[in-house]
PDB file of C-alpha atoms in Angstrom:
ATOM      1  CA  UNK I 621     -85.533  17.558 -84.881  1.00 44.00           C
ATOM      2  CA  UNK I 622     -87.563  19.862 -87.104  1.00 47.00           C
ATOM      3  CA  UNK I 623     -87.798  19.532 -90.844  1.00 48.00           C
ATOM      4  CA  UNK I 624     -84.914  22.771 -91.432  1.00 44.00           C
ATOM      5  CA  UNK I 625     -82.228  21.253 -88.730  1.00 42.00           C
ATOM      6  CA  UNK I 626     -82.653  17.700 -90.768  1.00 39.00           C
ATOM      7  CA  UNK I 627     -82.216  19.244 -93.932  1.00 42.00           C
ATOM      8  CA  UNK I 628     -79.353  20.904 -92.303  1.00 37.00           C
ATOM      9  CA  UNK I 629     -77.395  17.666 -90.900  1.00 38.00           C
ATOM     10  CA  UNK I 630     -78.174  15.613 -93.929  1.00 38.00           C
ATOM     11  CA  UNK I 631     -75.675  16.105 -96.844  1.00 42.00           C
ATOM     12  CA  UNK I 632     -77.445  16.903 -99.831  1.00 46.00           C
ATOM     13  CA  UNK I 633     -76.688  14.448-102.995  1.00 44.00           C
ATOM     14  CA  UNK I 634     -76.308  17.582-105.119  1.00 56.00           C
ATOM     15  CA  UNK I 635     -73.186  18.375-102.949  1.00 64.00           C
ATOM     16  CA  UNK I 636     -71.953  15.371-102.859  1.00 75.00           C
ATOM     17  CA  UNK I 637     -72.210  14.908-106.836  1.00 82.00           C
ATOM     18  CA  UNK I 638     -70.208  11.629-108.219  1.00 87.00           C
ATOM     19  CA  UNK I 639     -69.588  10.131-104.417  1.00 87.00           C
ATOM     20  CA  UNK I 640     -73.966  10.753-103.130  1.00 85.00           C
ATOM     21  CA  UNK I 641     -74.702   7.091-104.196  1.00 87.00           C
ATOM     22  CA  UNK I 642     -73.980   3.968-106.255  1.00 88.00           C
ATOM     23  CA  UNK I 643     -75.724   5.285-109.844  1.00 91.00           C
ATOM     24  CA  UNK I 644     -74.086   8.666-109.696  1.00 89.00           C
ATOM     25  CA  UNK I 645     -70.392   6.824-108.650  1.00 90.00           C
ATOM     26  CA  UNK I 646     -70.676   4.483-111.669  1.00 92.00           C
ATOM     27  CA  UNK I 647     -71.777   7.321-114.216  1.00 92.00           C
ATOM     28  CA  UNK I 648     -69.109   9.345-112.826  1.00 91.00           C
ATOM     29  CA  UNK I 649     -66.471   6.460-113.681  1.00 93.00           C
ATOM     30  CA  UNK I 650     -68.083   6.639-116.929  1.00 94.00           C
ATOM     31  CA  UNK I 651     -67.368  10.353-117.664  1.00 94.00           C
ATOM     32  CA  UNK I 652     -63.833   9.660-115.989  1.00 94.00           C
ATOM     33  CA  UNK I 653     -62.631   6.885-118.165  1.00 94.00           C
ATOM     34  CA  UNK I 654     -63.939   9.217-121.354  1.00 93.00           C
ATOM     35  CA  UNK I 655     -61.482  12.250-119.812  1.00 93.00           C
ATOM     36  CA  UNK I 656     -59.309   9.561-119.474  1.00 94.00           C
ATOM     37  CA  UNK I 657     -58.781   8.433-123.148  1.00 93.00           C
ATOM     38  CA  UNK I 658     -58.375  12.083-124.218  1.00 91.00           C
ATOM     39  CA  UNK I 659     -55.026  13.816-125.586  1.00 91.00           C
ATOM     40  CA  UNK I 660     -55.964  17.234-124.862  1.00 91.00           C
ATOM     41  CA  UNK I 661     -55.327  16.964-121.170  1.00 93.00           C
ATOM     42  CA  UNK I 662     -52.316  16.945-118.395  1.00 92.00           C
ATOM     43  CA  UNK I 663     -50.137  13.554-117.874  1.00 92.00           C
ATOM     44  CA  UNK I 664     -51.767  12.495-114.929  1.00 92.00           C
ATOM     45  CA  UNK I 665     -55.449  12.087-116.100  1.00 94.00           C
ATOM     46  CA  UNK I 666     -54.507  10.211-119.615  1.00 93.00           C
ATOM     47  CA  UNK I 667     -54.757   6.591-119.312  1.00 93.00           C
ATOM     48  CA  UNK I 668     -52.039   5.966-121.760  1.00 91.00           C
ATOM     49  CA  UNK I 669     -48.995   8.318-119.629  1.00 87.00           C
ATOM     50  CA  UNK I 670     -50.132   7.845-116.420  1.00 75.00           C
ATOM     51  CA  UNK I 671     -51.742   4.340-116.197  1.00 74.00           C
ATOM     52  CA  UNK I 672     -55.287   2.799-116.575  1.00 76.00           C
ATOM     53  CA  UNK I 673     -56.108   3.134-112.749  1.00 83.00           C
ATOM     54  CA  UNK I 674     -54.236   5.923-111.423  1.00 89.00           C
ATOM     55  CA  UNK I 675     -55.606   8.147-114.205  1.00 92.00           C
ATOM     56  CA  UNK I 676     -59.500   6.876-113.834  1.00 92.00           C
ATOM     57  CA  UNK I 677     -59.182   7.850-110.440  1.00 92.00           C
ATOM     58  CA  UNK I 678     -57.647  11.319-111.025  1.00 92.00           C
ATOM     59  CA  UNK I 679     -60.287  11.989-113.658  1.00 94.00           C
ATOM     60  CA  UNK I 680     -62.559  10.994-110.647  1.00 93.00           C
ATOM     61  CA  UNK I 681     -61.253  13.747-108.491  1.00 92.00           C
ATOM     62  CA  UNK I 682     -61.436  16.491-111.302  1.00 94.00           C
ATOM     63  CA  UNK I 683     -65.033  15.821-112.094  1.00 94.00           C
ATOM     64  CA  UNK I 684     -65.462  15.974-108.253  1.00 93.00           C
ATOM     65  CA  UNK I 685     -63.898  19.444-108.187  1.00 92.00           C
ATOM     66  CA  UNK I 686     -65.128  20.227-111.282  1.00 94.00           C
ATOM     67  CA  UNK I 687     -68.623  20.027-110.618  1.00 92.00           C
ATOM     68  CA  UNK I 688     -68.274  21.977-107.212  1.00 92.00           C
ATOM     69  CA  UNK I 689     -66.812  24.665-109.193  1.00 92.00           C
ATOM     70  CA  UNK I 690     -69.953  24.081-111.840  1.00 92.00           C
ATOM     71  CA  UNK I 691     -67.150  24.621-114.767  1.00 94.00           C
ATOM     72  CA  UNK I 692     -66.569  22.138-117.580  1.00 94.00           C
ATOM     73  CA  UNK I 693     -63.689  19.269-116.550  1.00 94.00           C
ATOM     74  CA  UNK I 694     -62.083  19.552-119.571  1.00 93.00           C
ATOM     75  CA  UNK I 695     -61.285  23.527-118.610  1.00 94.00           C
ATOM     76  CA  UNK I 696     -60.642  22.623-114.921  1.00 95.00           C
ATOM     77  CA  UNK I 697     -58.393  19.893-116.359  1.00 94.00           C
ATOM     78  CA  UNK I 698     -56.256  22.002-118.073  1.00 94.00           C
ATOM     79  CA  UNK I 699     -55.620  24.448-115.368  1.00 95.00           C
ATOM     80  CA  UNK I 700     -55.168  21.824-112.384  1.00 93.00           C
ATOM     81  CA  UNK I 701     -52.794  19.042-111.750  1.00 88.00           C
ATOM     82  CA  UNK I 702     -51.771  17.132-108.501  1.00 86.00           C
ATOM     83  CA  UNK I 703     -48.607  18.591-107.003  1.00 87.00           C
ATOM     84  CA  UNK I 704     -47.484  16.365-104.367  1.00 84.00           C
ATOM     85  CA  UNK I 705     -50.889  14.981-104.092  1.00 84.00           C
ATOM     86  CA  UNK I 706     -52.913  18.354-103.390  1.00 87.00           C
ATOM     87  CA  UNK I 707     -54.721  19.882-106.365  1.00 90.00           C
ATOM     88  CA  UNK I 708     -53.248  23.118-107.051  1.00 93.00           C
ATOM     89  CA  UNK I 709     -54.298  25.884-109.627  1.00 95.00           C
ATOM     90  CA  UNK I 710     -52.360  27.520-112.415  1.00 94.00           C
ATOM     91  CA  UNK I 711     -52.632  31.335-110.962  1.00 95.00           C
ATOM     92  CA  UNK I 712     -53.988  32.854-114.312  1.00 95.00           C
ATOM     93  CA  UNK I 713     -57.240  30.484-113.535  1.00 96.00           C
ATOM     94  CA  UNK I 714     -57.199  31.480-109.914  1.00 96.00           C
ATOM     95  CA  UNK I 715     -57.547  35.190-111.348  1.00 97.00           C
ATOM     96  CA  UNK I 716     -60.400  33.844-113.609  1.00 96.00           C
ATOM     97  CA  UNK I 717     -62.035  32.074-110.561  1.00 96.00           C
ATOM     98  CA  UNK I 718     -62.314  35.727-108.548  1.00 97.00           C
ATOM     99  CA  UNK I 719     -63.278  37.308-111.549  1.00 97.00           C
ATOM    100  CA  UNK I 720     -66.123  35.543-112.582  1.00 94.00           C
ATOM    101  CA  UNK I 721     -67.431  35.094-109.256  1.00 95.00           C
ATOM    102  CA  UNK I 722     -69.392  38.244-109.307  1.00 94.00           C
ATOM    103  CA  UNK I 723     -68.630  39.332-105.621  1.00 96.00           C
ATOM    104  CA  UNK I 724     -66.040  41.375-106.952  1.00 97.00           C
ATOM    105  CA  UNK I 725     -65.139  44.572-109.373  1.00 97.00           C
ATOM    106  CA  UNK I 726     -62.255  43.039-111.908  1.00 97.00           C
ATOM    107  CA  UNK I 727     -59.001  42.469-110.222  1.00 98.00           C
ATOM    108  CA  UNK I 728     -56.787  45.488-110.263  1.00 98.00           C
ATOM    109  CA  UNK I 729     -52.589  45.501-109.344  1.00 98.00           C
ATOM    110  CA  UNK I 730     -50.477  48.245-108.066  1.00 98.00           C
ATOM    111  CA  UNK I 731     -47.025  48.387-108.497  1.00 98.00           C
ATOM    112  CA  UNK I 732     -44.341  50.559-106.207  1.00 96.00           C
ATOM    113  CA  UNK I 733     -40.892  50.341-105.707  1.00 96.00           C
ATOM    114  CA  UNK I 734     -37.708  48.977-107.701  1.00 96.00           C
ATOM    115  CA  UNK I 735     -35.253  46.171-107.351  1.00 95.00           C
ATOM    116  CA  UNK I 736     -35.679  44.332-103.917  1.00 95.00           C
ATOM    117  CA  UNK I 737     -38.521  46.850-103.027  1.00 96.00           C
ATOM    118  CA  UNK I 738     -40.796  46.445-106.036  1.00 97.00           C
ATOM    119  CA  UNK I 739     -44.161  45.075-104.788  1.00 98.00           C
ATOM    120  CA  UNK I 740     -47.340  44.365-105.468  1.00 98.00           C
ATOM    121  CA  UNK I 741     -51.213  44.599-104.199  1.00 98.00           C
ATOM    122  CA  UNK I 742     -54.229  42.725-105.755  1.00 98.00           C
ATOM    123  CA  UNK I 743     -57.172  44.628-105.204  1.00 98.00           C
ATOM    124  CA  UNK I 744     -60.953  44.875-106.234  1.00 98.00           C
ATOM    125  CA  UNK I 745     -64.326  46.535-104.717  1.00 98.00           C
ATOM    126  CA  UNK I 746     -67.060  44.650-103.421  1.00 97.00           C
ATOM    127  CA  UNK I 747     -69.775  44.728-105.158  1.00 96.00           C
ATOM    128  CA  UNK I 748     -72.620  44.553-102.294  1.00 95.00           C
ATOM    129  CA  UNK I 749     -70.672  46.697 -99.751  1.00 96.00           C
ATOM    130  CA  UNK I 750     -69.034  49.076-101.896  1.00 96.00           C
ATOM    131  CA  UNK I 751     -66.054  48.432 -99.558  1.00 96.00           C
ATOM    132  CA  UNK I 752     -62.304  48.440-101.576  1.00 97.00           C
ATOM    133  CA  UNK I 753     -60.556  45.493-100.263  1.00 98.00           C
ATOM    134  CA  UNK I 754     -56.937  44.799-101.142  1.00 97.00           C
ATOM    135  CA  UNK I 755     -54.795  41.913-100.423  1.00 96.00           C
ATOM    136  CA  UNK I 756     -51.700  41.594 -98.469  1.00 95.00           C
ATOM    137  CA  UNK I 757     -48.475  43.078-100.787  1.00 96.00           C
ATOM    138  CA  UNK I 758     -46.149  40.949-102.461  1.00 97.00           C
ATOM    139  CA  UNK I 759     -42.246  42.363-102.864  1.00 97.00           C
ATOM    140  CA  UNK I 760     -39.110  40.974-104.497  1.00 97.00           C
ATOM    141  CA  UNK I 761     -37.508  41.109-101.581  1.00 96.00           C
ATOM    142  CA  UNK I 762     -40.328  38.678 -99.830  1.00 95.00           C
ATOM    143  CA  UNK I 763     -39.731  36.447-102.808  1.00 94.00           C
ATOM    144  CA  UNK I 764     -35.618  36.375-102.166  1.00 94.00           C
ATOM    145  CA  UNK I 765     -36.240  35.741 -98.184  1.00 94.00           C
ATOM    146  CA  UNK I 766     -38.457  33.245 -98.910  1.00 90.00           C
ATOM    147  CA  UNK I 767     -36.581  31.153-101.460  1.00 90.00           C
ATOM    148  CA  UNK I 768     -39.029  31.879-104.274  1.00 90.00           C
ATOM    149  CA  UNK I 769     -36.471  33.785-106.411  1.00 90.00           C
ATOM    150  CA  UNK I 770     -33.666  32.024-106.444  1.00 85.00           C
ATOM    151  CA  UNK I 771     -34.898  28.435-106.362  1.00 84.00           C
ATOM    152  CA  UNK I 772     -33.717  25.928-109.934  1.00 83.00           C
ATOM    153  CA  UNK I 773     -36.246  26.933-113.333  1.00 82.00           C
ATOM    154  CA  UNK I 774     -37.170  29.947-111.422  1.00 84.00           C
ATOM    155  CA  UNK I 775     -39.097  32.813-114.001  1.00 89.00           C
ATOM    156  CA  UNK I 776     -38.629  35.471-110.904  1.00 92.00           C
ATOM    157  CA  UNK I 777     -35.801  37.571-112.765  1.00 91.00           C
ATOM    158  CA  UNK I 778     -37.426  37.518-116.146  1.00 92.00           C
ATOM    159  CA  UNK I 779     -41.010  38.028-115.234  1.00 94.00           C
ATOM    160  CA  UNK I 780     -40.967  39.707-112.481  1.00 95.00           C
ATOM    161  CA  UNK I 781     -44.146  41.938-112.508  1.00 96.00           C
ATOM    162  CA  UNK I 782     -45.923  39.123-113.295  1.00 95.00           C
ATOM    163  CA  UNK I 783     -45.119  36.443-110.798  1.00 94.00           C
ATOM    164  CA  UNK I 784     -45.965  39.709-108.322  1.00 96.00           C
ATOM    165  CA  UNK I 785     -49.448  39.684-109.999  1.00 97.00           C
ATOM    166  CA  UNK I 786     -49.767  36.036-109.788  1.00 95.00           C
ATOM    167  CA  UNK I 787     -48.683  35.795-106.248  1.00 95.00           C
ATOM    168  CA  UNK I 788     -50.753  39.018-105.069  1.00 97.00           C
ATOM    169  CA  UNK I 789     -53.895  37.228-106.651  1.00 97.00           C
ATOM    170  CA  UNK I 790     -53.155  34.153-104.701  1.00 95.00           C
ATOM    171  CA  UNK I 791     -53.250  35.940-101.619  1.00 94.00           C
ATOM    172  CA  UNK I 792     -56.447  38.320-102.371  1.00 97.00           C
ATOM    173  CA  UNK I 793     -58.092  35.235-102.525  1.00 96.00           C
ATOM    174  CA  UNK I 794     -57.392  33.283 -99.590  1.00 93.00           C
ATOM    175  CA  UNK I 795     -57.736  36.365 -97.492  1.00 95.00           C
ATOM    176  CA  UNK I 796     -61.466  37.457 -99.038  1.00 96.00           C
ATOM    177  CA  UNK I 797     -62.852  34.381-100.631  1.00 96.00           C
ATOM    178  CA  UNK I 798     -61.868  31.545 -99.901  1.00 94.00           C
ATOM    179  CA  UNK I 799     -64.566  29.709-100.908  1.00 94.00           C
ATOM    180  CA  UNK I 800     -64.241  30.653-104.536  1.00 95.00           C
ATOM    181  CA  UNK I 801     -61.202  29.138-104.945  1.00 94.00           C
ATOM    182  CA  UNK I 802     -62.242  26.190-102.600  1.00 92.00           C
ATOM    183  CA  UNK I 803     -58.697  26.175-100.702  1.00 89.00           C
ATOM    184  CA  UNK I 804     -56.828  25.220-103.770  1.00 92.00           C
ATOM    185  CA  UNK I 805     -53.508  26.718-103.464  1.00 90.00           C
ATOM    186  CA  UNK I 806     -51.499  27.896-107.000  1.00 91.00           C
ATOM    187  CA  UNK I 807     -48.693  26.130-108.609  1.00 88.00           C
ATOM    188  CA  UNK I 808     -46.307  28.385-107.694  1.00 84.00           C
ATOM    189  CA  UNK I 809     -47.394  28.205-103.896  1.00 85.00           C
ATOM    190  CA  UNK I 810     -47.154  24.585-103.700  1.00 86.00           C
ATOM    191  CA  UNK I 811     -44.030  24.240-105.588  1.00 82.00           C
ATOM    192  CA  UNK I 812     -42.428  27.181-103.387  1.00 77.00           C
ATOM    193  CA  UNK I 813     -44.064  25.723 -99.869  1.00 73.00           C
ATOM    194  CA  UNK I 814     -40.701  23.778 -99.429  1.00 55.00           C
ATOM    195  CA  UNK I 815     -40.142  23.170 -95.271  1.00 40.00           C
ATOM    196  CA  UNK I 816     -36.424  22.479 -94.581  1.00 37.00           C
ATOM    197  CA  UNK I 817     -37.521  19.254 -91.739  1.00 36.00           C
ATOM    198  CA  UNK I 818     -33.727  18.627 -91.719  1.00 40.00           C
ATOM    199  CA  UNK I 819     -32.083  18.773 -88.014  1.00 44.00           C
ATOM    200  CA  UNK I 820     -28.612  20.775 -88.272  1.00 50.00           C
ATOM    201  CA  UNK I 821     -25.827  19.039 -87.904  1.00 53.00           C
ATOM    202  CA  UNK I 822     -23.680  18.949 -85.068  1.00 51.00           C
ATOM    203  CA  UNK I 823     -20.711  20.487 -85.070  1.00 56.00           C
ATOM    204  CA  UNK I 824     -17.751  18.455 -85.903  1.00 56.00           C
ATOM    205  CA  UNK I 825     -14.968  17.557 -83.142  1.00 53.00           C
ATOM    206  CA  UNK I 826     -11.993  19.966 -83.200  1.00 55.00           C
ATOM    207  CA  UNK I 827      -8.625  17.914 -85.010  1.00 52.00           C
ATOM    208  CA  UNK I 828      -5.047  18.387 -85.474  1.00 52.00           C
ATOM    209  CA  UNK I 829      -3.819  17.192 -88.873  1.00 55.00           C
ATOM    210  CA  UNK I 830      -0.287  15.732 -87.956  1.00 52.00           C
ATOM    211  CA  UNK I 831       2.500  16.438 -90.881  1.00 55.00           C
ATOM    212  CA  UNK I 832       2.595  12.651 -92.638  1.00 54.00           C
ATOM    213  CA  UNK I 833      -0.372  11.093 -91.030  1.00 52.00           C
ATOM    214  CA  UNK I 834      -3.632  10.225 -93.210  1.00 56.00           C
ATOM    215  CA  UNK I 835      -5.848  10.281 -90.091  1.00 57.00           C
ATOM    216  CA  UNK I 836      -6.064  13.055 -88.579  1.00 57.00           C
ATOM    217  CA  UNK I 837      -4.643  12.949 -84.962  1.00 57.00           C
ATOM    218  CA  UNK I 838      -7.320  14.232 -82.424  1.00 58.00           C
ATOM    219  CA  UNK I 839      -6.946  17.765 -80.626  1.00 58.00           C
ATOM    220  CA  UNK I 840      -4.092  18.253 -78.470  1.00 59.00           C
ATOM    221  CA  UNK I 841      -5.675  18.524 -74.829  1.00 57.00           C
ATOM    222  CA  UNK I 842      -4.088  20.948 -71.842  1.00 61.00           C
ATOM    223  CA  UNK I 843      -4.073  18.566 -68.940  1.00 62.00           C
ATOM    224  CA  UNK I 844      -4.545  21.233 -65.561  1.00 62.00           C
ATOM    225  CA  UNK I 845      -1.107  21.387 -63.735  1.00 65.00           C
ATOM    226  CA  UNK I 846      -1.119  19.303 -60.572  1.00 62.00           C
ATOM    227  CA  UNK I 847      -1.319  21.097 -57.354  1.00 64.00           C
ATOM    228  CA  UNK I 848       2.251  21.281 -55.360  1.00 61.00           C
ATOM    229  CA  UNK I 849       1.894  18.371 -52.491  1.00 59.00           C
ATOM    230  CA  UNK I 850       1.957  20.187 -49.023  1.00 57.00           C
ATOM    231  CA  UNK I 851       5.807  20.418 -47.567  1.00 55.00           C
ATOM    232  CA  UNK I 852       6.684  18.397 -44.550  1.00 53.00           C
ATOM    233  CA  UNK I 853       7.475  20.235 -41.262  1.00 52.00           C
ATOM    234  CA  UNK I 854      10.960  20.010 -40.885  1.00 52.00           C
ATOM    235  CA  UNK I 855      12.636  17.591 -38.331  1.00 51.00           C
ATOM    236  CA  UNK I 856      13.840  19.654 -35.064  1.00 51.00           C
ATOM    237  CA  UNK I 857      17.467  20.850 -35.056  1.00 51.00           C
ATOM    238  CA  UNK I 858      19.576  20.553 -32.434  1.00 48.00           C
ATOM    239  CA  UNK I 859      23.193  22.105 -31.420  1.00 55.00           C
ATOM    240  CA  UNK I 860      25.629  19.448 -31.151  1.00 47.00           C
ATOM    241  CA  UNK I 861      28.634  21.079 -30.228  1.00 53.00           C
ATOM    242  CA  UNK I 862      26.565  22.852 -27.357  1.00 57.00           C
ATOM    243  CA  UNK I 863      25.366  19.635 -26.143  1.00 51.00           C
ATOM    244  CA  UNK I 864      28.673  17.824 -26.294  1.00 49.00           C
ATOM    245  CA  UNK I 865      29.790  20.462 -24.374  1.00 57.00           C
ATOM    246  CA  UNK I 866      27.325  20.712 -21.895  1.00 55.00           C
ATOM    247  CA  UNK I 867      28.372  16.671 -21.461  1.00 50.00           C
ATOM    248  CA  UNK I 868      31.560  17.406 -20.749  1.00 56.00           C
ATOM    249  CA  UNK I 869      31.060  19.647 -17.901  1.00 59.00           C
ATOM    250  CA  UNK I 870      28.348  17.293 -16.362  1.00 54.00           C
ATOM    251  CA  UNK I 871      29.494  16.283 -12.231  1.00 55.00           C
ATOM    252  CA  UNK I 872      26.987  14.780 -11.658  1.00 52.00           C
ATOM    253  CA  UNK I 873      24.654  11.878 -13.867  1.00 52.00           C
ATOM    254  CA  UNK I 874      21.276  14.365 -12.968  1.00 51.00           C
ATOM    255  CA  UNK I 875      23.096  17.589 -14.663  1.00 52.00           C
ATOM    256  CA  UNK I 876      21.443  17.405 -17.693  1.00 48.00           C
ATOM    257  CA  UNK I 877      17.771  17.150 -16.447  1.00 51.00           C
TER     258      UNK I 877
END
């Protein structure tokens, strides 16, 4: 293996920051239990809301983030909490993030449409390329379908423009860099990524509520009519009075063969 493929299958400690080896993981617990013991942060990384342990090691996991975005903690900190245990992004930071990356012109958003139609577009220029690149558009009505506007503490009716904005950004990102935002989804994505895993239920059995009974008396079933049995052949008939007849004029025993 040549001296560029090595360097190329062996992780670098720079990328692997607070976890590339023992000195680095214990200064890093250091730094943590200091964001820990601060006020100015979220719940979940302050020792004395969330608990000694469980906040050290979310303090852990923002310096880890933090210093792959190369940003101070305490502003990553105060734009990223655990939702469900992923890390998600407020969306005003996730504009910040594109922003200041440098690969694009300043975020721009359209606006068309009213009531269920009103939508929105993030879009910016590349600033190699030249090339405008826009993001996929974000409507009202995409928000109702999808549950976002209507779900409990919702802001969709009040601020509507700007939940477009904030969604729109979301997506702009995802679809042209990625890597910027390091696959950290937004609040509002997480929150409104619910997946109904519930089976429907099965129809309940037809019943028949009878006048006076508390239980209710099960459907009245149509039994199929039996089939008619087959008639018998009738016995043969004979003519009596022509046979008694025919007796009495016998003369001999052999008449009547």
């Amino acid at each position: 293996m040549t001296d560029s493929a090595l360097a190329l299958a062996t992780p670098q400690a720079s990328s692997l920051g607070i976890w590339a080896n023992p000195d680095a993981f214990d200064q890093g617990q250091r730094m943590a239990a200091a964001l820990a013991g601060s006020s100015i942060l979220p719940d979940c990384y302050r020792a004395d809301k969330a608990g000694g342990k469980q906040a050290l090691s979310n303090c852990l996991m923002l310096l880890s983030l933090a210093q792959r975005l190369q940003m101070d903690p305490f502003l990553v900190g105060q734009n990223m909490v655990p939702i469900n245990g992923r890390p998600a992004f407020s969306s005003a930071f996730v504009i910040a993030l594109i922003n200041q990356s440098g690969r694009f012109t300043p975020l721009r958003f359209s606006y068309s449409g009213a009531g269920d139609t009103r939508a929105c577009v993030a879009s910016a220029t590349d600033v190699r390329s030249g090339t405008e690149l826009a993001g996929n558009p974000v409507s009202v009505k995409m928000a109702k379908d999808y549950g976002w506007y209507g779900r409990s503490g919702s802001q969709w009716a009040k601020n509507t423009d700007q939940l477009l904005a904030y969604r729109a950004a979301g997506w702009f990102g995802r679809l042209h860099c990625p890597e910027v935002l390091l696959g950290v989804a937004t609040r509002e994505e997480i929150v409104d990524a619910v997946i109904d895993i519930e089976p429907e239920p099965a129809p309940a059995p037809d019943v028949v509520m009878v006048k006076g009974s508390e239980e209710p008396a099960p459907a009245a079933v149509t039994e199929p009519e039996p089939e008619p049995a087959p008639a018998e052949s009738a016995p043969p008939t004979f003519q009596v009075h022509n046979t008694l007849k025919a007796i009495a004029s016998m003369t001999t025993p052999t008449a009547l063969t």
